[in-house]
mmCIF file of C-alpha atoms and ligand atoms in Angstrom:
data_model
loop_
_atom_site.group_PDB
_atom_site.id
_atom_site.type_symbol
_atom_site.label_atom_id
_atom_site.label_comp_id
_atom_site.label_asym_id
_atom_site.label_seq_id
_atom_site.Cartn_x
_atom_site.Cartn_y
_atom_site.Cartn_z
ATOM 1 C CA MET A 1 100.770 102.222 104.261
ATOM 2 C CA THR A 2 103.348 104.974 104.385
ATOM 3 C CA ASN A 3 106.924 104.863 105.488
ATOM 4 C CA GLN A 4 106.342 106.557 108.803
ATOM 5 C CA ASN A 5 105.793 105.766 112.448
ATOM 6 C CA VAL A 6 102.768 103.591 112.991
ATOM 7 C CA VAL A 7 100.683 102.491 115.941
ATOM 8 C CA VAL A 8 99.662 98.895 115.552
ATOM 9 C CA GLN A 9 96.248 98.543 117.106
ATOM 10 C CA ASP A 10 95.969 94.776 117.076
ATOM 11 C CA THR A 11 99.150 92.835 117.128
ATOM 12 C CA GLN A 12 97.604 89.443 116.770
ATOM 13 C CA ALA A 13 99.191 88.792 113.427
ATOM 14 C CA ALA A 14 102.598 88.960 115.040
ATOM 15 C CA ILE A 15 101.390 87.054 118.031
ATOM 16 C CA ASN A 16 99.927 84.265 115.947
ATOM 17 C CA MET A 17 103.219 83.808 114.194
ATOM 18 C CA ALA A 18 105.051 83.865 117.464
ATOM 19 C CA ILE A 19 102.630 81.406 118.989
ATOM 20 C CA ASN A 20 103.175 78.943 116.181
ATOM 21 C CA VAL A 21 106.906 79.057 116.715
ATOM 22 C CA ALA A 22 106.666 79.110 120.473
ATOM 23 C CA VAL A 23 104.148 76.301 120.692
ATOM 24 C CA SER A 24 106.482 73.954 118.946
ATOM 25 C CA ASN A 25 109.246 75.014 121.351
ATOM 26 C CA SER A 26 107.179 74.701 124.479
ATOM 27 C CA GLY A 27 105.571 71.355 123.795
ATOM 28 C CA ILE A 28 102.524 72.507 125.758
ATOM 29 C CA PHE A 29 100.177 71.993 122.865
ATOM 30 C CA THR A 30 100.452 70.433 119.493
ATOM 31 C CA THR A 31 99.130 72.603 116.743
ATOM 32 C CA ALA A 32 97.891 71.713 113.300
ATOM 33 C CA THR A 33 98.964 75.091 111.940
ATOM 34 C CA GLN A 34 101.758 74.590 109.461
ATOM 35 C CA LYS A 35 104.057 76.961 107.764
ATOM 36 C CA PRO A 36 102.797 77.531 104.241
ATOM 37 C CA PRO A 37 104.973 75.948 101.565
ATOM 38 C CA SER A 38 107.079 78.170 99.371
ATOM 39 C CA ALA A 39 104.666 79.811 97.056
ATOM 40 C CA PRO A 40 105.004 79.705 93.308
ATOM 41 C CA GLY A 41 105.341 82.528 90.852
ATOM 42 C CA GLY A 42 107.827 84.935 92.368
ATOM 43 C CA TYR A 43 105.980 85.088 95.667
ATOM 44 C CA ILE A 44 108.225 85.985 98.569
ATOM 45 C CA SER A 45 107.266 85.187 102.091
ATOM 46 C CA ILE A 46 109.142 86.487 105.137
ATOM 47 C CA SER A 47 109.859 83.459 107.302
ATOM 48 C CA GLN A 48 108.409 83.422 110.797
ATOM 49 C CA LYS A 49 111.888 83.089 112.266
ATOM 50 C CA LYS A 50 113.254 86.027 110.340
ATOM 51 C CA PHE A 51 110.194 88.110 111.079
ATOM 52 C CA LEU A 52 110.321 87.330 114.773
ATOM 53 C CA LYS A 53 113.977 88.262 114.884
ATOM 54 C CA ASN A 54 112.971 91.683 113.726
ATOM 55 C CA ILE A 55 109.918 92.247 115.812
ATOM 56 C CA GLU A 56 110.056 93.686 119.283
ATOM 57 C CA ILE A 57 107.065 93.418 121.485
ATOM 58 C CA ASN A 58 106.682 95.627 124.563
ATOM 59 C CA GLY A 59 110.066 97.197 124.161
ATOM 60 C CA GLY A 60 112.107 94.251 123.093
ATOM 61 C CA THR A 61 111.044 91.171 124.993
ATOM 62 C CA ARG A 62 112.196 88.061 123.101
ATOM 63 C CA ILE A 63 109.469 85.472 122.984
ATOM 64 C CA ASN A 64 110.366 82.024 124.217
ATOM 65 C CA THR A 65 107.166 80.217 125.011
ATOM 66 C CA TRP A 66 103.698 80.611 123.655
ATOM 67 C CA VAL A 67 102.415 81.935 126.964
ATOM 68 C CA ASP A 68 105.237 84.488 126.933
ATOM 69 C CA THR A 69 103.953 85.384 123.512
ATOM 70 C CA MET A 70 100.449 85.918 124.823
ATOM 71 C CA ARG A 71 101.848 87.994 127.650
ATOM 72 C CA GLY A 72 104.135 89.890 125.325
ATOM 73 C CA SER A 73 101.208 91.337 123.481
ATOM 74 C CA SER A 74 99.903 94.577 124.814
ATOM 75 C CA PRO A 75 96.180 94.294 125.457
ATOM 76 C CA THR A 76 95.871 97.843 124.207
ATOM 77 C CA HIS A 77 98.411 99.212 121.742
ATOM 78 C CA ILE A 78 101.887 98.381 120.644
ATOM 79 C CA LYS A 79 103.997 101.140 119.242
ATOM 80 C CA ALA A 80 106.364 100.448 116.433
ATOM 81 C CA SER A 81 108.237 103.679 116.789
ATOM 82 C CA ALA A 82 110.917 103.001 114.225
ATOM 83 C CA PRO A 83 110.277 103.626 110.548
ATOM 84 C CA PHE A 84 109.475 100.560 108.485
ATOM 85 C CA SER A 85 112.259 98.038 108.461
ATOM 86 C CA ASP A 86 113.447 96.583 105.169
ATOM 87 C CA ASP A 87 111.340 93.515 105.869
ATOM 88 C CA GLN A 88 108.213 95.581 106.395
ATOM 89 C CA SER A 89 108.724 97.519 103.185
ATOM 90 C CA SER A 90 109.530 94.304 101.400
ATOM 91 C CA TRP A 91 106.334 92.775 102.766
ATOM 92 C CA MET A 92 104.283 95.623 101.311
ATOM 93 C CA ASN A 93 106.085 95.207 98.001
ATOM 94 C CA HIS A 94 105.059 91.598 97.883
ATOM 95 C CA HIS A 95 101.574 92.054 99.340
ATOM 96 C CA PRO A 96 100.555 95.450 97.995
ATOM 97 C CA SER A 97 97.296 97.123 98.859
ATOM 98 C CA ALA A 98 94.404 95.604 96.908
ATOM 99 C CA LEU A 99 93.033 99.143 96.612
ATOM 100 C CA ASP A 100 96.208 100.416 94.964
ATOM 101 C CA MET A 101 96.319 97.385 92.671
ATOM 102 C CA PHE A 102 92.648 97.460 91.756
ATOM 103 C CA GLU A 103 93.189 97.944 88.010
ATOM 104 C CA GLN A 104 95.663 95.067 87.827
ATOM 105 C CA ILE A 105 93.276 92.829 89.750
ATOM 106 C CA ILE A 106 90.443 93.615 87.364
ATOM 107 C CA GLU A 107 92.725 92.995 84.398
ATOM 108 C CA ALA A 108 93.647 89.556 85.769
ATOM 109 C CA SER A 109 89.967 88.645 86.191
ATOM 110 C CA LYS A 110 89.017 89.555 82.613
ATOM 111 C CA GLY A 111 86.727 86.993 80.983
ATOM 112 C CA LYS A 112 86.374 85.063 84.231
ATOM 113 C CA GLN A 113 83.580 84.763 86.757
ATOM 114 C CA ILE A 114 84.605 86.443 90.015
ATOM 115 C CA VAL A 115 83.424 84.535 93.102
ATOM 116 C CA MET A 116 83.761 86.312 96.458
ATOM 117 C CA PHE A 117 84.649 84.655 99.778
ATOM 118 C CA LEU A 118 84.585 86.823 102.896
ATOM 119 C CA ASP A 119 85.716 86.025 106.397
ATOM 120 C CA TYR A 120 83.616 87.740 109.088
ATOM 121 C CA ASP A 121 85.479 88.827 112.262
ATOM 122 C CA GLY A 122 88.257 91.304 111.575
ATOM 123 C CA THR A 123 87.261 91.423 107.893
ATOM 124 C CA LEU A 124 83.636 92.571 107.740
ATOM 125 C CA SER A 125 83.443 93.642 111.381
ATOM 126 C CA PRO A 126 86.131 95.251 113.516
ATOM 127 C CA ILE A 127 87.611 93.200 116.344
ATOM 128 C CA VAL A 128 85.880 94.065 119.646
ATOM 129 C CA ALA A 129 86.231 92.792 123.202
ATOM 130 C CA ASP A 130 82.872 91.027 123.356
ATOM 131 C CA PRO A 131 82.418 88.376 120.625
ATOM 132 C CA ASP A 132 78.641 88.624 121.029
ATOM 133 C CA ARG A 133 78.729 92.263 119.981
ATOM 134 C CA ALA A 134 80.883 92.047 116.863
ATOM 135 C CA TYR A 135 78.313 93.782 114.703
ATOM 136 C CA MET A 136 78.924 94.791 111.129
ATOM 137 C CA SER A 137 77.977 98.308 110.140
ATOM 138 C CA ASP A 138 74.890 99.026 108.057
ATOM 139 C CA SER A 139 77.107 100.426 105.321
ATOM 140 C CA MET A 140 79.124 97.194 105.240
ATOM 141 C CA ARG A 141 75.888 95.181 105.058
ATOM 142 C CA LYS A 142 74.640 97.341 102.197
ATOM 143 C CA THR A 143 77.959 96.885 100.403
ATOM 144 C CA VAL A 144 77.920 93.100 100.802
ATOM 145 C CA LYS A 145 74.308 93.046 99.572
ATOM 146 C CA SER A 146 75.300 94.946 96.434
ATOM 147 C CA LEU A 147 78.308 92.687 96.004
ATOM 148 C CA ALA A 148 76.102 89.591 96.072
ATOM 149 C CA ARG A 149 73.985 91.077 93.274
ATOM 150 C CA CYS A 150 77.115 91.258 91.128
ATOM 151 C CA PHE A 151 78.997 88.084 92.098
ATOM 152 C CA PRO A 152 78.352 84.792 93.907
ATOM 153 C CA THR A 153 79.307 85.590 97.513
ATOM 154 C CA ALA A 154 80.021 83.413 100.536
ATOM 155 C CA ILE A 155 80.792 84.189 104.175
ATOM 156 C CA VAL A 156 83.390 81.798 105.601
ATOM 157 C CA SER A 157 83.727 82.031 109.371
ATOM 158 C CA GLY A 158 85.014 80.261 112.455
ATOM 159 C CA ARG A 159 81.736 81.106 114.103
ATOM 160 C CA CYS A 160 78.632 78.989 114.317
ATOM 161 C CA ARG A 161 76.701 79.492 111.059
ATOM 162 C CA ASP A 162 73.511 80.712 112.746
ATOM 163 C CA LYS A 163 75.469 83.279 114.742
ATOM 164 C CA VAL A 164 77.296 84.685 111.751
ATOM 165 C CA TYR A 165 73.984 84.779 109.861
ATOM 166 C CA SER A 166 72.419 86.741 112.736
ATOM 167 C CA PHE A 167 75.143 89.374 112.261
ATOM 168 C CA VAL A 168 75.121 89.500 108.451
ATOM 169 C CA ARG A 169 71.375 88.971 107.830
ATOM 170 C CA LEU A 170 71.589 88.556 104.061
ATOM 171 C CA ALA A 171 69.627 85.538 102.842
ATOM 172 C CA GLU A 172 71.117 85.585 99.353
ATOM 173 C CA LEU A 173 74.608 84.545 100.483
ATOM 174 C CA TYR A 174 76.292 81.192 101.011
ATOM 175 C CA TYR A 175 77.452 80.648 104.603
ATOM 176 C CA ALA A 176 80.238 78.365 105.789
ATOM 177 C CA GLY A 177 80.331 78.398 109.609
ATOM 178 C CA SER A 178 82.517 76.475 112.102
ATOM 179 C CA HIS A 179 85.638 77.056 109.975
ATOM 180 C CA GLY A 180 83.877 75.663 106.908
ATOM 181 C CA MET A 181 82.411 72.593 108.636
ATOM 182 C CA ASP A 182 78.833 73.817 108.272
ATOM 183 C CA ILE A 183 77.975 74.987 104.768
ATOM 184 C CA LYS A 184 74.575 76.184 103.620
ATOM 185 C CA GLY A 185 73.450 77.825 100.412
ATOM 186 C CA PRO A 186 70.689 80.409 100.040
ATOM 187 C CA ALA A 187 67.321 78.880 100.971
ATOM 188 C CA LYS A 188 65.778 80.161 97.743
ATOM 189 C CA GLY A 189 68.623 78.788 95.647
ATOM 190 C CA SER A 190 71.223 80.909 93.952
ATOM 191 C CA LYS A 191 70.849 82.794 90.698
ATOM 192 C CA TYR A 192 74.471 81.903 89.994
ATOM 193 C CA LYS A 193 74.184 78.172 90.467
ATOM 194 C CA LYS A 194 74.019 76.570 87.073
ATOM 195 C CA ASP A 195 71.176 74.135 87.915
ATOM 196 C CA ASN A 196 69.770 76.539 90.548
ATOM 197 C CA ALA A 197 69.205 73.583 92.900
ATOM 198 C CA LYS A 198 68.035 74.613 96.337
ATOM 199 C CA GLY A 199 69.263 73.714 99.767
ATOM 200 C CA VAL A 200 73.010 73.091 99.620
ATOM 201 C CA LEU A 201 73.875 71.738 103.065
ATOM 202 C CA PHE A 202 77.174 70.092 103.971
ATOM 203 C CA GLN A 203 78.346 69.164 107.467
ATOM 204 C CA PRO A 204 81.417 66.927 107.294
ATOM 205 C CA ALA A 205 81.950 66.879 111.082
ATOM 206 C CA SER A 206 78.418 66.026 112.203
ATOM 207 C CA GLU A 207 79.553 62.912 114.087
ATOM 208 C CA PHE A 208 81.569 65.200 116.385
ATOM 209 C CA LEU A 209 78.528 67.109 117.658
ATOM 210 C CA PRO A 210 78.107 65.161 120.939
ATOM 211 C CA MET A 211 81.846 65.362 121.643
ATOM 212 C CA ILE A 212 81.942 69.100 120.992
ATOM 213 C CA ASP A 213 78.941 69.630 123.318
ATOM 214 C CA GLU A 214 80.682 67.642 126.025
ATOM 215 C CA VAL A 215 84.001 69.468 125.643
ATOM 216 C CA CYS A 216 82.272 72.816 125.586
ATOM 217 C CA LYS A 217 80.569 72.092 128.924
ATOM 218 C CA GLN A 218 83.880 71.002 130.434
ATOM 219 C CA LEU A 219 85.649 74.101 129.170
ATOM 220 C CA ILE A 220 82.953 76.361 130.627
ATOM 221 C CA GLU A 221 83.336 74.596 133.954
ATOM 222 C CA LYS A 222 87.150 74.703 133.911
ATOM 223 C CA THR A 223 87.480 78.330 132.901
ATOM 224 C CA LYS A 224 84.720 79.791 135.085
ATOM 225 C CA SER A 225 87.233 80.592 137.826
ATOM 226 C CA THR A 226 89.229 82.795 135.454
ATOM 227 C CA PRO A 227 87.754 86.285 135.143
ATOM 228 C CA GLY A 228 87.341 87.377 131.529
ATOM 229 C CA ALA A 229 87.677 83.911 129.978
ATOM 230 C CA LYS A 230 84.802 83.162 127.659
ATOM 231 C CA VAL A 231 83.830 79.924 125.987
ATOM 232 C CA GLU A 232 81.868 80.174 122.749
ATOM 233 C CA HIS A 233 80.072 77.135 121.329
ATOM 234 C CA ASN A 234 80.502 77.312 117.579
ATOM 235 C CA LYS A 235 78.553 74.112 116.858
ATOM 236 C CA PHE A 236 81.322 71.989 115.305
ATOM 237 C CA CYS A 237 84.122 73.719 117.213
ATOM 238 C CA VAL A 238 84.645 75.689 120.408
ATOM 239 C CA SER A 239 86.408 78.989 120.999
ATOM 240 C CA VAL A 240 88.051 79.873 124.297
ATOM 241 C CA HIS A 241 88.582 83.623 124.333
ATOM 242 C CA TYR A 242 91.296 85.225 126.458
ATOM 243 C CA ARG A 243 91.103 88.801 125.097
ATOM 244 C CA CYS A 244 89.562 89.986 128.389
ATOM 245 C CA VAL A 245 91.705 87.843 130.669
ATOM 246 C CA GLU A 246 94.525 89.531 132.574
ATOM 247 C CA GLU A 247 97.821 88.628 130.951
ATOM 248 C CA LYS A 248 99.147 87.044 134.100
ATOM 249 C CA LYS A 249 96.297 84.526 133.884
ATOM 250 C CA TRP A 250 96.792 83.483 130.270
ATOM 251 C CA ASN A 251 98.889 80.534 131.358
ATOM 252 C CA GLU A 252 96.017 79.456 133.588
ATOM 253 C CA VAL A 253 93.661 79.450 130.591
ATOM 254 C CA ALA A 254 96.206 77.452 128.604
ATOM 255 C CA GLN A 255 96.461 74.870 131.351
ATOM 256 C CA GLN A 256 92.681 74.636 131.677
ATOM 257 C CA VAL A 257 92.262 74.013 127.960
ATOM 258 C CA LYS A 258 95.137 71.558 127.932
ATOM 259 C CA SER A 259 93.684 69.557 130.812
ATOM 260 C CA VAL A 260 90.397 69.117 128.950
ATOM 261 C CA LEU A 261 91.918 68.453 125.531
ATOM 262 C CA LYS A 262 94.235 65.689 126.695
ATOM 263 C CA GLU A 263 91.214 63.421 127.067
ATOM 264 C CA TYR A 264 90.139 64.068 123.465
ATOM 265 C CA PRO A 265 92.738 62.938 120.917
ATOM 266 C CA LYS A 266 90.195 63.386 118.128
ATOM 267 C CA LEU A 267 90.146 67.117 118.722
ATOM 268 C CA ARG A 268 92.881 69.606 117.898
ATOM 269 C CA LEU A 269 93.795 73.119 118.839
ATOM 270 C CA THR A 270 94.397 76.079 116.552
ATOM 271 C CA HIS A 271 95.082 79.717 117.359
ATOM 272 C CA GLY A 272 93.114 82.760 116.375
ATOM 273 C CA ARG A 273 93.080 86.346 117.504
ATOM 274 C CA LYS A 274 93.302 86.045 121.301
ATOM 275 C CA VAL A 275 91.334 82.862 121.068
ATOM 276 C CA LEU A 276 92.125 79.159 121.390
ATOM 277 C CA GLU A 277 90.018 77.125 118.992
ATOM 278 C CA ILE A 278 89.189 73.476 119.523
ATOM 279 C CA ARG A 279 87.989 71.517 116.528
ATOM 280 C CA PRO A 280 87.775 67.988 115.089
ATOM 281 C CA THR A 281 90.908 66.495 113.575
ATOM 282 C CA ILE A 282 89.181 65.901 110.222
ATOM 283 C CA LYS A 283 90.948 67.185 107.134
ATOM 284 C CA TRP A 284 88.591 70.031 106.557
ATOM 285 C CA ASP A 285 89.271 73.732 106.728
ATOM 286 C CA LYS A 286 88.364 77.031 105.073
ATOM 287 C CA GLY A 287 90.335 76.029 101.955
ATOM 288 C CA LYS A 288 88.316 72.831 101.564
ATOM 289 C CA ALA A 289 85.133 74.823 102.140
ATOM 290 C CA LEU A 290 86.143 77.212 99.346
ATOM 291 C CA GLU A 291 86.645 74.286 96.978
ATOM 292 C CA PHE A 292 83.347 72.736 98.015
ATOM 293 C CA LEU A 293 81.529 76.011 97.363
ATOM 294 C CA LEU A 294 83.146 76.470 93.959
ATOM 295 C CA GLU A 295 82.058 72.953 93.099
ATOM 296 C CA SER A 296 78.499 73.459 94.260
ATOM 297 C CA LEU A 297 78.323 76.634 92.193
ATOM 298 C CA GLY A 298 79.299 74.572 89.169
ATOM 299 C CA PHE A 299 82.893 75.835 88.842
ATOM 300 C CA ALA A 300 84.682 72.611 89.821
ATOM 301 C CA ASN A 301 86.853 72.203 86.744
ATOM 302 C CA CYS A 302 86.454 75.621 85.217
ATOM 303 C CA ALA A 303 89.408 77.638 84.018
ATOM 304 C CA ASP A 304 87.234 80.725 83.759
ATOM 305 C CA VAL A 305 86.560 81.270 87.444
ATOM 306 C CA PHE A 306 88.313 83.892 89.567
ATOM 307 C CA PRO A 307 87.847 83.335 93.311
ATOM 308 C CA VAL A 308 88.791 86.175 95.672
ATOM 309 C CA TYR A 309 89.133 85.372 99.385
ATOM 310 C CA ILE A 310 89.463 88.144 101.968
ATOM 311 C CA GLY A 311 90.416 87.270 105.558
ATOM 312 C CA ASP A 312 92.485 88.358 108.539
ATOM 313 C CA ASP A 313 93.177 85.228 110.497
ATOM 314 C CA ARG A 314 95.574 82.259 110.563
ATOM 315 C CA THR A 315 92.636 80.018 109.675
ATOM 316 C CA ASP A 316 92.133 82.021 106.465
ATOM 317 C CA GLU A 317 95.605 80.930 105.356
ATOM 318 C CA ASP A 318 94.154 77.534 104.392
ATOM 319 C CA ALA A 319 91.974 79.292 101.825
ATOM 320 C CA PHE A 320 94.815 81.537 100.592
ATOM 321 C CA LYS A 321 96.959 78.436 100.150
ATOM 322 C CA THR A 322 94.206 76.622 98.252
ATOM 323 C CA LEU A 323 93.974 79.519 95.799
ATOM 324 C CA ARG A 324 97.746 79.521 95.256
ATOM 325 C CA GLU A 325 97.734 75.777 94.674
ATOM 326 C CA ARG A 326 94.846 76.051 92.212
ATOM 327 C CA GLY A 327 96.553 78.982 90.512
ATOM 328 C CA GLN A 328 93.207 80.758 90.416
ATOM 329 C CA GLY A 329 92.192 84.122 91.818
ATOM 330 C CA PHE A 330 94.005 85.316 94.934
ATOM 331 C CA GLY A 331 93.812 85.986 98.628
ATOM 332 C CA ILE A 332 93.749 89.363 100.360
ATOM 333 C CA LEU A 333 95.034 89.520 103.920
ATOM 334 C CA VAL A 334 93.481 92.104 106.235
ATOM 335 C CA SER A 335 96.335 93.215 108.461
ATOM 336 C CA LYS A 336 98.035 96.378 109.594
ATOM 337 C CA ILE A 337 101.345 94.653 110.096
ATOM 338 C CA PRO A 338 103.539 92.210 108.153
ATOM 339 C CA LYS A 339 102.519 88.606 108.554
ATOM 340 C CA ASP A 340 103.653 85.358 107.032
ATOM 341 C CA THR A 341 100.915 84.731 104.486
ATOM 342 C CA ASN A 342 99.877 83.036 101.293
ATOM 343 C CA ALA A 343 97.698 85.990 100.373
ATOM 344 C CA SER A 344 98.802 88.061 97.391
ATOM 345 C CA TYR A 345 97.445 91.437 98.435
ATOM 346 C CA SER A 346 96.638 93.257 101.653
ATOM 347 C CA LEU A 347 94.099 95.633 103.126
ATOM 348 C CA GLN A 348 94.569 97.228 106.500
ATOM 349 C CA GLU A 349 91.143 97.021 108.135
ATOM 350 C CA PRO A 350 87.426 96.417 107.527
ATOM 351 C CA THR A 351 86.835 99.952 106.215
ATOM 352 C CA GLU A 352 89.400 99.276 103.492
ATOM 353 C CA VAL A 353 87.670 95.966 102.782
ATOM 354 C CA MET A 354 84.422 97.897 102.311
ATOM 355 C CA ASN A 355 86.106 100.369 99.943
ATOM 356 C CA PHE A 356 87.532 97.515 97.908
ATOM 357 C CA LEU A 357 84.151 95.761 97.689
ATOM 358 C CA GLN A 358 82.481 99.028 96.657
ATOM 359 C CA LYS A 359 85.041 99.472 93.895
ATOM 360 C CA LEU A 360 84.301 95.974 92.641
ATOM 361 C CA VAL A 361 80.572 96.679 92.600
ATOM 362 C CA GLU A 362 81.080 99.972 90.785
ATOM 363 C CA TRP A 363 83.357 98.360 88.215
ATOM 364 C CA LYS A 364 80.816 95.567 87.582
ATOM 365 C CA ARG A 365 77.957 98.043 87.188
ATOM 366 C CA GLN A 366 79.972 100.093 84.724
ATOM 367 C CA SER A 367 80.921 97.057 82.685
ATOM 368 C CA ILE A 368 77.239 95.993 82.526
ATOM 369 C CA ARG A 369 76.330 99.515 81.339
ATOM 370 C CA ARG A 370 79.113 99.417 78.742
ATOM 371 C CA GLN A 371 77.910 96.074 77.400
ATOM 372 C CA ALA A 372 74.344 97.366 77.220
ATOM 373 C CA THR A 373 75.400 100.271 74.993
ATOM 374 C CA LEU A 374 77.343 98.065 72.559
HETATM 375 O O1 LIG B 1 86.646 83.182 110.933
HETATM 376 P P1 LIG B 1 86.171 84.427 111.617
HETATM 377 O O2 LIG B 1 84.844 84.913 111.127
HETATM 378 O O3 LIG B 1 87.223 85.513 111.592
HETATM 379 O O4 LIG B 1 85.975 83.996 113.140
HETATM 380 C C1 LIG B 1 87.110 83.747 113.968
HETATM 381 C C2 LIG B 1 86.721 83.948 115.418
HETATM 382 O O5 LIG B 1 86.129 85.253 115.456
HETATM 383 C C3 LIG B 1 85.537 85.664 116.692
HETATM 384 O O6 LIG B 1 86.574 86.003 117.603
HETATM 385 C C4 LIG B 1 87.349 87.102 117.208
HETATM 386 O O7 LIG B 1 86.509 88.282 117.121
HETATM 387 C C5 LIG B 1 85.925 88.697 118.391
HETATM 388 C C6 LIG B 1 84.997 89.864 118.115
HETATM 389 O O8 LIG B 1 85.657 90.903 117.478
HETATM 390 C C7 LIG B 1 87.051 89.046 119.374
HETATM 391 O O9 LIG B 1 86.498 89.402 120.630
HETATM 392 C C8 LIG B 1 87.957 87.800 119.542
HETATM 393 O O10 LIG B 1 89.051 88.135 120.382
HETATM 394 C C9 LIG B 1 88.481 87.332 118.195
HETATM 395 O O11 LIG B 1 89.208 86.116 118.342
HETATM 396 C C10 LIG B 1 84.605 84.623 117.233
HETATM 397 O O12 LIG B 1 84.129 85.045 118.483
HETATM 398 C C11 LIG B 1 85.254 83.253 117.279
HETATM 399 O O13 LIG B 1 84.332 82.308 117.702
HETATM 400 C C12 LIG B 1 85.711 82.918 115.866
HETATM 401 O O14 LIG B 1 86.284 81.631 115.842
#
């Protein structure tokens, strides 16, 4: 990122932060999203409050309620016409580009087994208006395939596992769908798994299936009068998309979701990129899924493992936080703008993610060649 005028194409990072602040002010919804704790090791995080003080959306509208926040986001582009503020430059200093820091990252992983965790939407595929058409490019698929030959690799997504598999179509990967509540290993077993046991399957929220089905039907019914609203059944959770809803109707969507959720105290709401996500209140998230996957790969109590998690969403913060708490590996946030995060590094968009993954593959291939000539 250079110190010049930028056009922020998707402002959801800012919006998510604003929503989290505004939700607690408005009392409309309760949210399970918490501010990450102060991170160890010289990590500096810009507080949401401080960041919001400095951000101006649509020419300076101060955000007071979460619906204002939704409205305050331009459905198209938001221009940040001023040069980077001190906070923005400081953010880049503390979350530098993973591409620029590639050598340092490799140095830190020396002698350890790298394990890759990849979010899907906004990380492997660009954000698009229709969630059913969020395809990943062939070149990204090829890159992820090569990556999985070099390192154990898992896709961790808010989507239903079958759906994310239908986009990625690589049988050799681990998949954790429904925000980690539906985990499955490669059908043929994994070459990385120490005992190579087949058929890892873990579904900690299975008792919620009937409730989720019921809520999903109600949400479809409630929101059908709102043009553009879309309900997506993600098996153990439900997404209510408002990306294609006129801003003046976002409050309507909020009220519809609220009216359904109030009857279900065992479900909670979290916020994604122009999406309201309803999920069970169980203590399970992408961070827990990461730990579960490390354990099933045989790295539970290993000091010589180096997990790398790449994601763009608030829900990915649980995994970034887990890595900080374990003091192993690191998180990479995919974002064009500063965001309160527990990730250590940043990448701006899926094409940069692909470049980073390609560099990792190339480095691994070279180190194998070097070892072979010794
Ligand atoms: O954990 P992820 O893999 O990032 O999934 C999170 C949600 O991603 C999808 O929605 C987002 O991407 C859509 C396609 O680009 C976009 O239209 C939507 O506005 C975004 O919120 C997915 O549809 C959701 O179900 C996932 O929960």
